[in-house]
Amino acid sequence: MGKGKAEVGTPKYLANKMKAKGLQKLRWYCQMCEKQCRDENGFKCHLMSESHQRQILLFADNAGRFIDSFSQEFLTGYLQILRRQFGTKRVAANKVYQDYIADRHHLHMNATKWHSLSDFVKFLGRNGHCVVDETEKGWFITYIDRDPETLAMQEKMAKKQKMDKDDAERLAEFIEEQVRRGKTEDEPCSSGYSELKRENEEETIKLDLKIGTKQPSNPATAVLPKRPLELLKDVKKEKKFKPTDGGGGSKKPSALDELIKEEELKKEKSNRKDYWLTEGIVVKLITKALGEKYYKEKGVVVEVIDKYRAKIKLLETGDKLKVDQAHLETVIPAVGKQIAVLNGGYRGCTAILKAINTQRFSVTLEIASGPLKGRLVSDVAYEDISKLFV
């Protein structure tokens, strides 16, 4: 008659717990039964047990479902460790794996569809979970955080930095204007000083000094020095009313111009998204994770998957790949070619490329479709447009 299992709290139970403490050898672990054996003999006995045979029969009925379930559980646990402990920092993939398996009850990789950690890391890169790169020290990964709360916080921080920068620029311009005005007031009169001479030496020189008179003869025409607050107002006026032509006059924007500008700002804000992939555009691969032969290759987007991924067909080889938008960049065609507007106020429109400004990394385009056909738009960023595949 065999011995039963040790009761909780007995010395034998505590001894067994101490022996089982820590990680055991992976080859003596059964994922279906979630049982870890301490030696080869124990593992053989487990394989011959009735409970293990029942689990194997269940696995044989639908092996794919079990493997997919185990793979999804492993992926979720690995990404949770990566996101919580490392965030969006670049880290070695093996470091994250070691932290993951530190939990004794983790799901083992040999129960998933990935045969090695390298295959798993390549899967993360292909499916847009991480940015991966291979070095002499192994695979390194950077988590791509698409959590709405994180994106909202990043946008809020960017707006705050922009506001702080605008305030600093405004203060710098104000100080510069004060210095310029101070230099202007300190410059001597152009007439300069002349030597005192008299035509008739016998003539008596009379000096008419009005001591105690502090105000000019006409107080209404007196010019008082401006205070700093008035200088700031003058700076704002000069910035607001700038001459539109080569003449000295200044022209105030009309009410129609103000309405058009306000409407364009609203469209820019509402149509600005963090995803830009569109079917039919030409893009360039900028990652080496898929192999050197695909690096810098151009392809056309044939299908957009979940807004952030796309299936592209390479123009030279005809190979089809699934790539995250973080591994792609837009392609700027020659002047006169047709392009697609991917982001901003004119998102979704097709246009004709009119000019390229290499210093500002922007282009000038003419809208070629819709109710705004014929409108010229300048200072559109490179990343907001891409060549259309014709």
CSV table of C-alpha atoms in Angstrom, one decimal:
chain,number,residue,atom,x,y,z
A,1,MET,CA,0.0,0.0,0.0
A,2,GLY,CA,1.5,3.3,-1.1
A,3,LYS,CA,2.1,6.2,1.2
A,4,GLY,CA,-0.3,9.1,1.1
A,5,LYS,CA,0.4,12.8,0.7
A,6,ALA,CA,1.9,14.5,3.8
A,7,GLU,CA,-0.6,16.5,5.8
A,8,VAL,CA,-0.3,20.2,6.0
A,9,GLY,CA,1.9,21.3,8.9
A,10,THR,CA,3.7,18.0,9.5
A,11,PRO,CA,7.5,17.9,9.4
A,12,LYS,CA,7.4,15.9,6.2
A,13,TYR,CA,5.1,18.5,4.5
A,14,LEU,CA,7.6,21.3,5.5
A,15,ALA,CA,10.6,19.2,4.3
A,16,ASN,CA,8.9,18.7,0.9
A,17,LYS,CA,8.1,22.4,0.7
A,18,MET,CA,11.8,23.3,1.4
A,19,LYS,CA,12.9,20.9,-1.3
A,20,ALA,CA,10.5,22.4,-3.8
A,21,LYS,CA,11.5,26.0,-3.1
A,22,GLY,CA,13.0,27.9,-6.0
A,23,LEU,CA,13.1,27.0,-9.7
A,24,GLN,CA,13.4,23.3,-10.7
A,25,LYS,CA,14.6,21.8,-14.0
A,26,LEU,CA,12.3,22.7,-16.9
A,27,ARG,CA,12.5,19.2,-18.5
A,28,TRP,CA,10.8,17.7,-15.4
A,29,TYR,CA,7.8,20.1,-15.6
A,30,CYS,CA,4.4,19.2,-17.0
A,31,GLN,CA,2.5,22.2,-18.3
A,32,MET,CA,-0.8,20.4,-18.9
A,33,CYS,CA,-0.9,19.2,-15.2
A,34,GLU,CA,1.1,22.3,-13.9
A,35,LYS,CA,3.2,19.9,-11.9
A,36,GLN,CA,7.0,20.2,-11.2
A,37,CYS,CA,8.9,17.0,-10.5
A,38,ARG,CA,12.2,17.1,-8.6
A,39,ASP,CA,14.0,14.3,-10.5
A,40,GLU,CA,13.7,12.1,-13.5
A,41,ASN,CA,12.1,9.2,-11.6
A,42,GLY,CA,9.4,11.4,-10.3
A,43,PHE,CA,8.7,12.7,-13.7
A,44,LYS,CA,8.4,9.2,-15.2
A,45,CYS,CA,5.9,8.3,-12.5
A,46,HIS,CA,3.9,11.3,-13.2
A,47,LEU,CA,3.7,10.5,-17.0
A,48,MET,CA,2.3,7.1,-16.1
A,49,SER,CA,-0.3,8.5,-13.8
A,50,GLU,CA,-4.0,8.4,-14.6
A,51,SER,CA,-4.5,12.2,-14.2
A,52,HIS,CA,-1.7,12.9,-16.7
A,53,GLN,CA,-3.2,10.5,-19.2
A,54,ARG,CA,-6.6,12.3,-19.0
A,55,GLN,CA,-5.0,15.7,-19.6
A,56,ILE,CA,-3.1,14.3,-22.6
A,57,LEU,CA,-6.4,13.0,-24.1
A,58,LEU,CA,-7.9,16.5,-23.7
A,59,PHE,CA,-4.8,18.0,-25.4
A,60,ALA,CA,-5.0,15.6,-28.3
A,61,ASP,CA,-8.6,16.6,-29.0
A,62,ASN,CA,-7.7,20.2,-29.6
A,63,ALA,CA,-4.0,20.8,-29.5
A,64,GLY,CA,-4.1,24.1,-31.4
A,65,ARG,CA,-6.5,25.7,-28.9
A,66,PHE,CA,-4.3,24.8,-25.9
A,67,ILE,CA,-1.1,26.0,-27.6
A,68,ASP,CA,-2.7,29.3,-28.6
A,69,SER,CA,-4.0,29.8,-25.0
A,70,PHE,CA,-0.6,29.1,-23.5
A,71,SER,CA,1.1,31.4,-26.0
A,72,GLN,CA,-1.3,34.2,-25.3
A,73,GLU,CA,-0.8,33.8,-21.5
A,74,PHE,CA,3.0,33.8,-21.9
A,75,LEU,CA,2.8,37.0,-24.2
A,76,THR,CA,0.6,38.8,-21.7
A,77,GLY,CA,2.8,38.0,-18.7
A,78,TYR,CA,6.0,39.0,-20.5
A,79,LEU,CA,4.6,42.3,-21.8
A,80,GLN,CA,3.3,43.1,-18.3
A,81,ILE,CA,6.8,42.7,-16.8
A,82,LEU,CA,8.3,44.8,-19.6
A,83,ARG,CA,5.7,47.6,-19.3
A,84,ARG,CA,5.6,47.8,-15.5
A,85,GLN,CA,9.3,47.5,-14.7
A,86,PHE,CA,11.0,49.1,-17.7
A,87,GLY,CA,8.4,51.2,-19.5
A,88,THR,CA,9.6,52.5,-22.9
A,89,LYS,CA,13.3,52.1,-22.0
A,90,ARG,CA,15.6,50.0,-24.2
A,91,VAL,CA,16.4,46.7,-22.3
A,92,ALA,CA,17.8,43.3,-23.0
A,93,ALA,CA,15.1,40.7,-23.9
A,94,ASN,CA,16.8,38.1,-21.7
A,95,LYS,CA,16.7,40.4,-18.7
A,96,VAL,CA,12.9,40.7,-19.0
A,97,TYR,CA,12.7,36.9,-19.4
A,98,GLN,CA,14.7,36.3,-16.3
A,99,ASP,CA,12.4,38.6,-14.3
A,100,TYR,CA,9.4,36.8,-15.8
A,101,ILE,CA,10.6,33.2,-14.8
A,102,ALA,CA,11.5,34.4,-11.3
A,103,ASP,CA,7.9,33.6,-10.4
A,104,ARG,CA,7.8,29.9,-9.7
A,105,HIS,CA,4.3,29.5,-11.1
A,106,HIS,CA,5.0,31.1,-14.5
A,107,LEU,CA,4.0,29.6,-17.8
A,108,HIS,CA,6.9,27.9,-19.5
A,109,MET,CA,8.0,28.8,-23.0
A,110,ASN,CA,8.2,25.2,-24.1
A,111,ALA,CA,4.4,25.0,-23.9
A,112,THR,CA,4.0,27.9,-26.5
A,113,LYS,CA,4.4,28.1,-30.2
A,114,TRP,CA,7.8,29.7,-29.9
A,115,HIS,CA,10.8,27.4,-29.8
A,116,SER,CA,13.3,30.0,-28.5
A,117,LEU,CA,13.5,33.5,-27.0
A,118,SER,CA,14.9,34.8,-30.3
A,119,ASP,CA,11.7,33.6,-32.2
A,120,PHE,CA,9.6,35.3,-29.5
A,121,VAL,CA,11.4,38.6,-29.8
A,122,LYS,CA,11.1,38.6,-33.6
A,123,PHE,CA,7.4,38.0,-33.1
A,124,LEU,CA,7.2,41.1,-30.9
A,125,GLY,CA,8.8,43.2,-33.6
A,126,ARG,CA,6.7,41.9,-36.4
A,127,ASN,CA,3.4,42.5,-34.6
A,128,GLY,CA,4.3,46.0,-33.4
A,129,HIS,CA,4.5,45.3,-29.7
A,130,CYS,CA,8.2,46.4,-29.4
A,131,VAL,CA,11.0,47.9,-31.4
A,132,VAL,CA,13.7,45.2,-31.5
A,133,ASP,CA,17.3,45.2,-32.6
A,134,GLU,CA,20.1,42.6,-32.4
A,135,THR,CA,23.5,43.4,-31.1
A,136,GLU,CA,26.6,41.5,-30.1
A,137,LYS,CA,25.2,41.3,-26.6
A,138,GLY,CA,22.0,39.8,-27.8
A,139,TRP,CA,18.5,41.0,-28.5
A,140,PHE,CA,17.3,44.3,-27.2
A,141,ILE,CA,13.7,45.5,-27.1
A,142,THR,CA,11.8,48.8,-26.5
A,143,TYR,CA,8.2,48.7,-25.5
A,144,ILE,CA,5.7,50.7,-27.7
A,145,ASP,CA,3.1,52.1,-25.2
A,146,ARG,CA,-0.2,52.7,-26.9
A,147,ASP,CA,-2.2,53.1,-23.7
A,148,PRO,CA,-4.7,56.0,-24.2
A,149,GLU,CA,-3.9,57.4,-20.7
A,150,THR,CA,-0.2,57.4,-21.4
A,151,LEU,CA,-0.7,59.1,-24.8
A,152,ALA,CA,-3.0,61.7,-23.2
A,153,MET,CA,-0.3,62.4,-20.5
A,154,GLN,CA,2.4,62.7,-23.2
A,155,GLU,CA,0.3,65.1,-25.2
A,156,LYS,CA,-0.4,67.2,-22.0
A,157,MET,CA,3.3,67.3,-21.2
A,158,ALA,CA,4.1,68.4,-24.8
A,159,LYS,CA,1.5,71.2,-24.6
A,160,LYS,CA,3.0,72.4,-21.2
A,161,GLN,CA,6.5,72.4,-22.6
A,162,LYS,CA,5.3,74.4,-25.6
A,163,MET,CA,3.6,77.0,-23.4
A,164,ASP,CA,6.7,77.4,-21.2
A,165,LYS,CA,8.8,77.8,-24.4
A,166,ASP,CA,6.4,80.5,-25.7
A,167,ASP,CA,6.6,82.4,-22.4
A,168,ALA,CA,10.4,82.2,-22.4
A,169,GLU,CA,10.6,83.5,-26.0
A,170,ARG,CA,8.2,86.3,-25.2
A,171,LEU,CA,10.3,87.4,-22.2
A,172,ALA,CA,13.5,87.2,-24.3
A,173,GLU,CA,12.0,89.4,-27.0
A,174,PHE,CA,10.8,91.9,-24.4
A,175,ILE,CA,14.3,92.1,-22.8
A,176,GLU,CA,15.9,92.4,-26.3
A,177,GLU,CA,13.5,95.3,-27.2
A,178,GLN,CA,14.3,97.1,-23.9
A,179,VAL,CA,18.0,96.8,-24.6
A,180,ARG,CA,17.5,98.1,-28.2
A,181,ARG,CA,15.5,101.1,-27.0
A,182,GLY,CA,18.1,101.9,-24.3
A,183,LYS,CA,20.9,101.9,-26.9
A,184,THR,CA,18.8,104.2,-29.1
A,185,GLU,CA,18.2,106.7,-26.3
A,186,ASP,CA,21.9,106.7,-25.2
A,187,GLU,CA,23.1,107.6,-28.8
A,188,PRO,CA,24.4,111.3,-29.0
A,189,CYS,CA,22.7,113.8,-31.2
A,190,SER,CA,23.8,113.8,-34.8
A,191,SER,CA,24.6,117.5,-34.7
A,192,GLY,CA,27.3,117.0,-32.1
A,193,TYR,CA,29.1,119.8,-30.3
A,194,SER,CA,30.7,123.0,-31.9
A,195,GLU,CA,33.3,125.4,-30.7
A,196,LEU,CA,32.0,128.6,-29.3
A,197,LYS,CA,33.1,131.5,-31.6
A,198,ARG,CA,32.1,135.2,-31.8
A,199,GLU,CA,32.2,137.2,-34.9
A,200,ASN,CA,32.8,140.5,-33.1
A,201,GLU,CA,35.4,140.3,-30.4
A,202,GLU,CA,34.2,143.6,-28.8
A,203,GLU,CA,30.6,142.2,-28.5
A,204,THR,CA,29.6,141.1,-25.0
A,205,ILE,CA,28.4,137.5,-24.7
A,206,LYS,CA,25.1,137.0,-23.0
A,207,LEU,CA,23.8,133.6,-21.8
A,208,ASP,CA,20.1,133.2,-21.1
A,209,LEU,CA,19.8,130.5,-18.5
A,210,LYS,CA,16.4,129.6,-17.2
A,211,ILE,CA,17.3,127.9,-13.9
A,212,GLY,CA,14.5,126.0,-12.2
A,213,THR,CA,12.5,125.4,-15.4
A,214,LYS,CA,12.0,121.6,-15.6
A,215,GLN,CA,9.1,121.4,-18.1
A,216,PRO,CA,9.4,122.4,-21.8
A,217,SER,CA,7.6,125.5,-23.1
A,218,ASN,CA,4.7,123.3,-24.3
A,219,PRO,CA,3.8,120.6,-21.8
A,220,ALA,CA,1.5,118.9,-24.3
A,221,THR,CA,4.3,118.0,-26.6
A,222,ALA,CA,6.6,116.6,-23.8
A,223,VAL,CA,7.9,113.1,-24.4
A,224,LEU,CA,8.2,111.1,-21.2
A,225,PRO,CA,10.4,107.9,-21.0
A,226,LYS,CA,8.3,104.7,-21.3
A,227,ARG,CA,7.9,102.3,-18.5
A,228,PRO,CA,8.6,98.5,-18.9
A,229,LEU,CA,4.9,97.7,-19.2
A,230,GLU,CA,4.4,100.2,-22.0
A,231,LEU,CA,7.5,98.8,-23.8
A,232,LEU,CA,5.9,95.3,-23.6
A,233,LYS,CA,2.7,96.7,-25.1
A,234,ASP,CA,4.7,98.2,-27.9
A,235,VAL,CA,6.4,94.9,-28.6
A,236,LYS,CA,3.1,93.1,-28.8
A,237,LYS,CA,1.7,95.8,-31.2
A,238,GLU,CA,4.8,95.4,-33.4
A,239,LYS,CA,4.4,91.6,-33.5
A,240,LYS,CA,0.7,91.8,-34.2
A,241,PHE,CA,0.8,94.4,-37.0
A,242,LYS,CA,3.6,93.5,-39.4
A,243,PRO,CA,3.8,95.1,-42.9
A,244,THR,CA,2.6,92.7,-45.5
A,245,ASP,CA,4.6,94.3,-48.4
A,246,GLY,CA,7.8,96.2,-48.9
A,247,GLY,CA,6.2,99.5,-48.0
A,248,GLY,CA,6.2,101.2,-44.6
A,249,GLY,CA,2.5,100.7,-44.0
A,250,SER,CA,0.9,97.9,-42.0
A,251,LYS,CA,-2.2,96.0,-42.9
A,252,LYS,CA,-4.6,94.5,-40.3
A,253,PRO,CA,-5.9,91.0,-41.3
A,254,SER,CA,-9.5,91.0,-42.5
A,255,ALA,CA,-12.4,89.3,-40.7
A,256,LEU,CA,-12.5,86.7,-43.5
A,257,ASP,CA,-8.8,85.9,-43.1
A,258,GLU,CA,-9.3,85.5,-39.3
A,259,LEU,CA,-12.2,83.1,-39.9
A,260,ILE,CA,-10.3,81.0,-42.4
A,261,LYS,CA,-7.3,80.8,-40.0
A,262,GLU,CA,-9.5,79.8,-37.1
A,263,GLU,CA,-11.3,77.1,-39.2
A,264,GLU,CA,-7.9,75.7,-40.3
A,265,LEU,CA,-6.7,75.5,-36.7
A,266,LYS,CA,-9.8,73.6,-35.7
A,267,LYS,CA,-9.4,71.2,-38.6
A,268,GLU,CA,-5.7,70.7,-37.8
A,269,LYS,CA,-6.6,69.9,-34.1
A,270,SER,CA,-9.4,67.5,-34.9
A,271,ASN,CA,-7.6,65.6,-37.8
A,272,ARG,CA,-4.2,65.3,-36.1
A,273,LYS,CA,-3.9,61.6,-35.0
A,274,ASP,CA,-1.0,59.4,-33.8
A,275,TYR,CA,-1.6,57.0,-36.7
A,276,TRP,CA,-1.2,57.8,-40.4
A,277,LEU,CA,-1.1,54.6,-42.5
A,278,THR,CA,-3.3,54.7,-45.6
A,279,GLU,CA,-3.8,52.2,-48.4
A,280,GLY,CA,-2.2,53.0,-51.7
A,281,ILE,CA,0.8,55.1,-50.4
A,282,VAL,CA,4.5,54.3,-50.9
A,283,VAL,CA,6.5,53.8,-47.7
A,284,LYS,CA,10.1,52.9,-46.8
A,285,LEU,CA,11.3,50.3,-44.3
A,286,ILE,CA,13.6,51.8,-41.7
A,287,THR,CA,14.2,48.7,-39.4
A,288,LYS,CA,16.8,46.0,-39.7
A,289,ALA,CA,14.8,43.6,-37.5
A,290,LEU,CA,13.4,41.9,-40.7
A,291,GLY,CA,16.8,41.4,-42.2
A,292,GLU,CA,19.4,43.5,-44.1
A,293,LYS,CA,17.8,42.7,-47.4
A,294,TYR,CA,14.6,44.6,-46.5
A,295,TYR,CA,16.3,47.6,-44.9
A,296,LYS,CA,15.6,50.9,-46.8
A,297,GLU,CA,13.3,49.0,-49.3
A,298,LYS,CA,10.2,50.7,-50.6
A,299,GLY,CA,6.8,49.2,-50.7
A,300,VAL,CA,3.1,50.0,-51.2
A,301,VAL,CA,0.5,49.7,-48.4
A,302,VAL,CA,-2.1,47.2,-49.6
A,303,GLU,CA,-4.0,46.8,-46.3
A,304,VAL,CA,-4.1,48.6,-42.9
A,305,ILE,CA,-4.5,46.5,-39.8
A,306,ASP,CA,-5.7,48.0,-36.5
A,307,LYS,CA,-4.7,51.5,-37.6
A,308,TYR,CA,-1.0,51.0,-36.5
A,309,ARG,CA,0.1,48.1,-38.7
A,310,ALA,CA,0.0,47.5,-42.4
A,311,LYS,CA,0.6,44.8,-44.9
A,312,ILE,CA,3.0,46.1,-47.5
A,313,LYS,CA,4.1,44.7,-50.9
A,314,LEU,CA,7.7,45.5,-51.8
A,315,LEU,CA,8.1,47.2,-55.2
A,316,GLU,CA,11.3,45.3,-56.2
A,317,THR,CA,10.8,41.8,-55.0
A,318,GLY,CA,7.1,41.6,-54.6
A,319,ASP,CA,7.4,40.2,-51.0
A,320,LYS,CA,4.5,40.9,-48.6
A,321,LEU,CA,5.3,41.9,-45.0
A,322,LYS,CA,3.3,42.9,-42.0
A,323,VAL,CA,5.0,45.9,-40.4
A,324,ASP,CA,4.2,48.4,-37.6
A,325,GLN,CA,4.1,52.1,-38.6
A,326,ALA,CA,7.0,52.8,-36.2
A,327,HIS,CA,9.2,50.8,-38.6
A,328,LEU,CA,8.1,52.8,-41.7
A,329,GLU,CA,8.6,56.3,-43.0
A,330,THR,CA,6.9,58.3,-45.7
A,331,VAL,CA,8.3,58.9,-49.2
A,332,ILE,CA,8.6,62.3,-50.8
A,333,PRO,CA,8.2,62.2,-54.6
A,334,ALA,CA,9.5,64.7,-57.2
A,335,VAL,CA,7.8,68.1,-57.7
A,336,GLY,CA,4.6,67.7,-59.8
A,337,LYS,CA,3.8,64.2,-58.6
A,338,GLN,CA,0.6,63.2,-56.8
A,339,ILE,CA,0.7,62.7,-53.1
A,340,ALA,CA,-1.7,61.8,-50.2
A,341,VAL,CA,-2.1,64.0,-47.1
A,342,LEU,CA,-1.9,61.6,-44.1
A,343,ASN,CA,-2.3,63.9,-41.1
A,344,GLY,CA,-3.4,67.4,-40.1
A,345,GLY,CA,-6.1,69.7,-41.3
A,346,TYR,CA,-6.2,68.3,-44.9
A,347,ARG,CA,-6.0,64.6,-43.8
A,348,GLY,CA,-7.5,62.3,-46.5
A,349,CYS,CA,-7.1,64.6,-49.4
A,350,THR,CA,-5.0,64.0,-52.5
A,351,ALA,CA,-2.7,66.8,-53.7
A,352,ILE,CA,0.0,67.8,-56.2
A,353,LEU,CA,3.5,68.5,-54.9
A,354,LYS,CA,4.4,72.1,-55.8
A,355,ALA,CA,7.7,72.8,-54.0
A,356,ILE,CA,10.1,71.3,-51.4
A,357,ASN,CA,11.7,73.3,-48.6
A,358,THR,CA,14.7,71.3,-47.5
A,359,GLN,CA,15.6,73.9,-44.8
A,360,ARG,CA,12.3,73.7,-43.0
A,361,PHE,CA,11.7,70.0,-43.8
A,362,SER,CA,8.3,70.9,-45.4
A,363,VAL,CA,6.6,71.1,-48.7
A,364,THR,CA,4.1,73.2,-50.6
A,365,LEU,CA,1.1,71.4,-52.1
A,366,GLU,CA,-2.0,72.1,-54.1
A,367,ILE,CA,-5.2,70.2,-53.1
A,368,ALA,CA,-6.4,68.1,-56.0
A,369,SER,CA,-9.7,66.8,-54.8
A,370,GLY,CA,-12.8,67.7,-52.8
A,371,PRO,CA,-14.4,71.2,-52.2
A,372,LEU,CA,-11.0,72.7,-51.4
A,373,LYS,CA,-9.6,71.8,-54.9
A,374,GLY,CA,-7.0,74.3,-56.1
A,375,ARG,CA,-6.0,75.6,-52.6
A,376,LEU,CA,-2.3,76.1,-52.0
A,377,VAL,CA,-1.0,74.9,-48.6
A,378,SER,CA,2.5,75.6,-47.5
A,379,ASP,CA,4.7,74.4,-44.6
A,380,VAL,CA,3.3,70.8,-44.6
A,381,ALA,CA,5.7,68.5,-42.7
A,382,TYR,CA,7.4,65.6,-44.6
A,383,GLU,CA,5.8,63.0,-42.3
A,384,ASP,CA,2.3,64.3,-43.0
A,385,ILE,CA,2.4,63.4,-46.7
A,386,SER,CA,3.6,60.4,-48.9
A,387,LYS,CA,3.8,59.4,-52.5
A,388,LEU,CA,0.8,57.7,-54.1
A,389,PHE,CA,1.3,54.5,-55.9
A,390,VAL,CA,0.1,54.9,-59.5
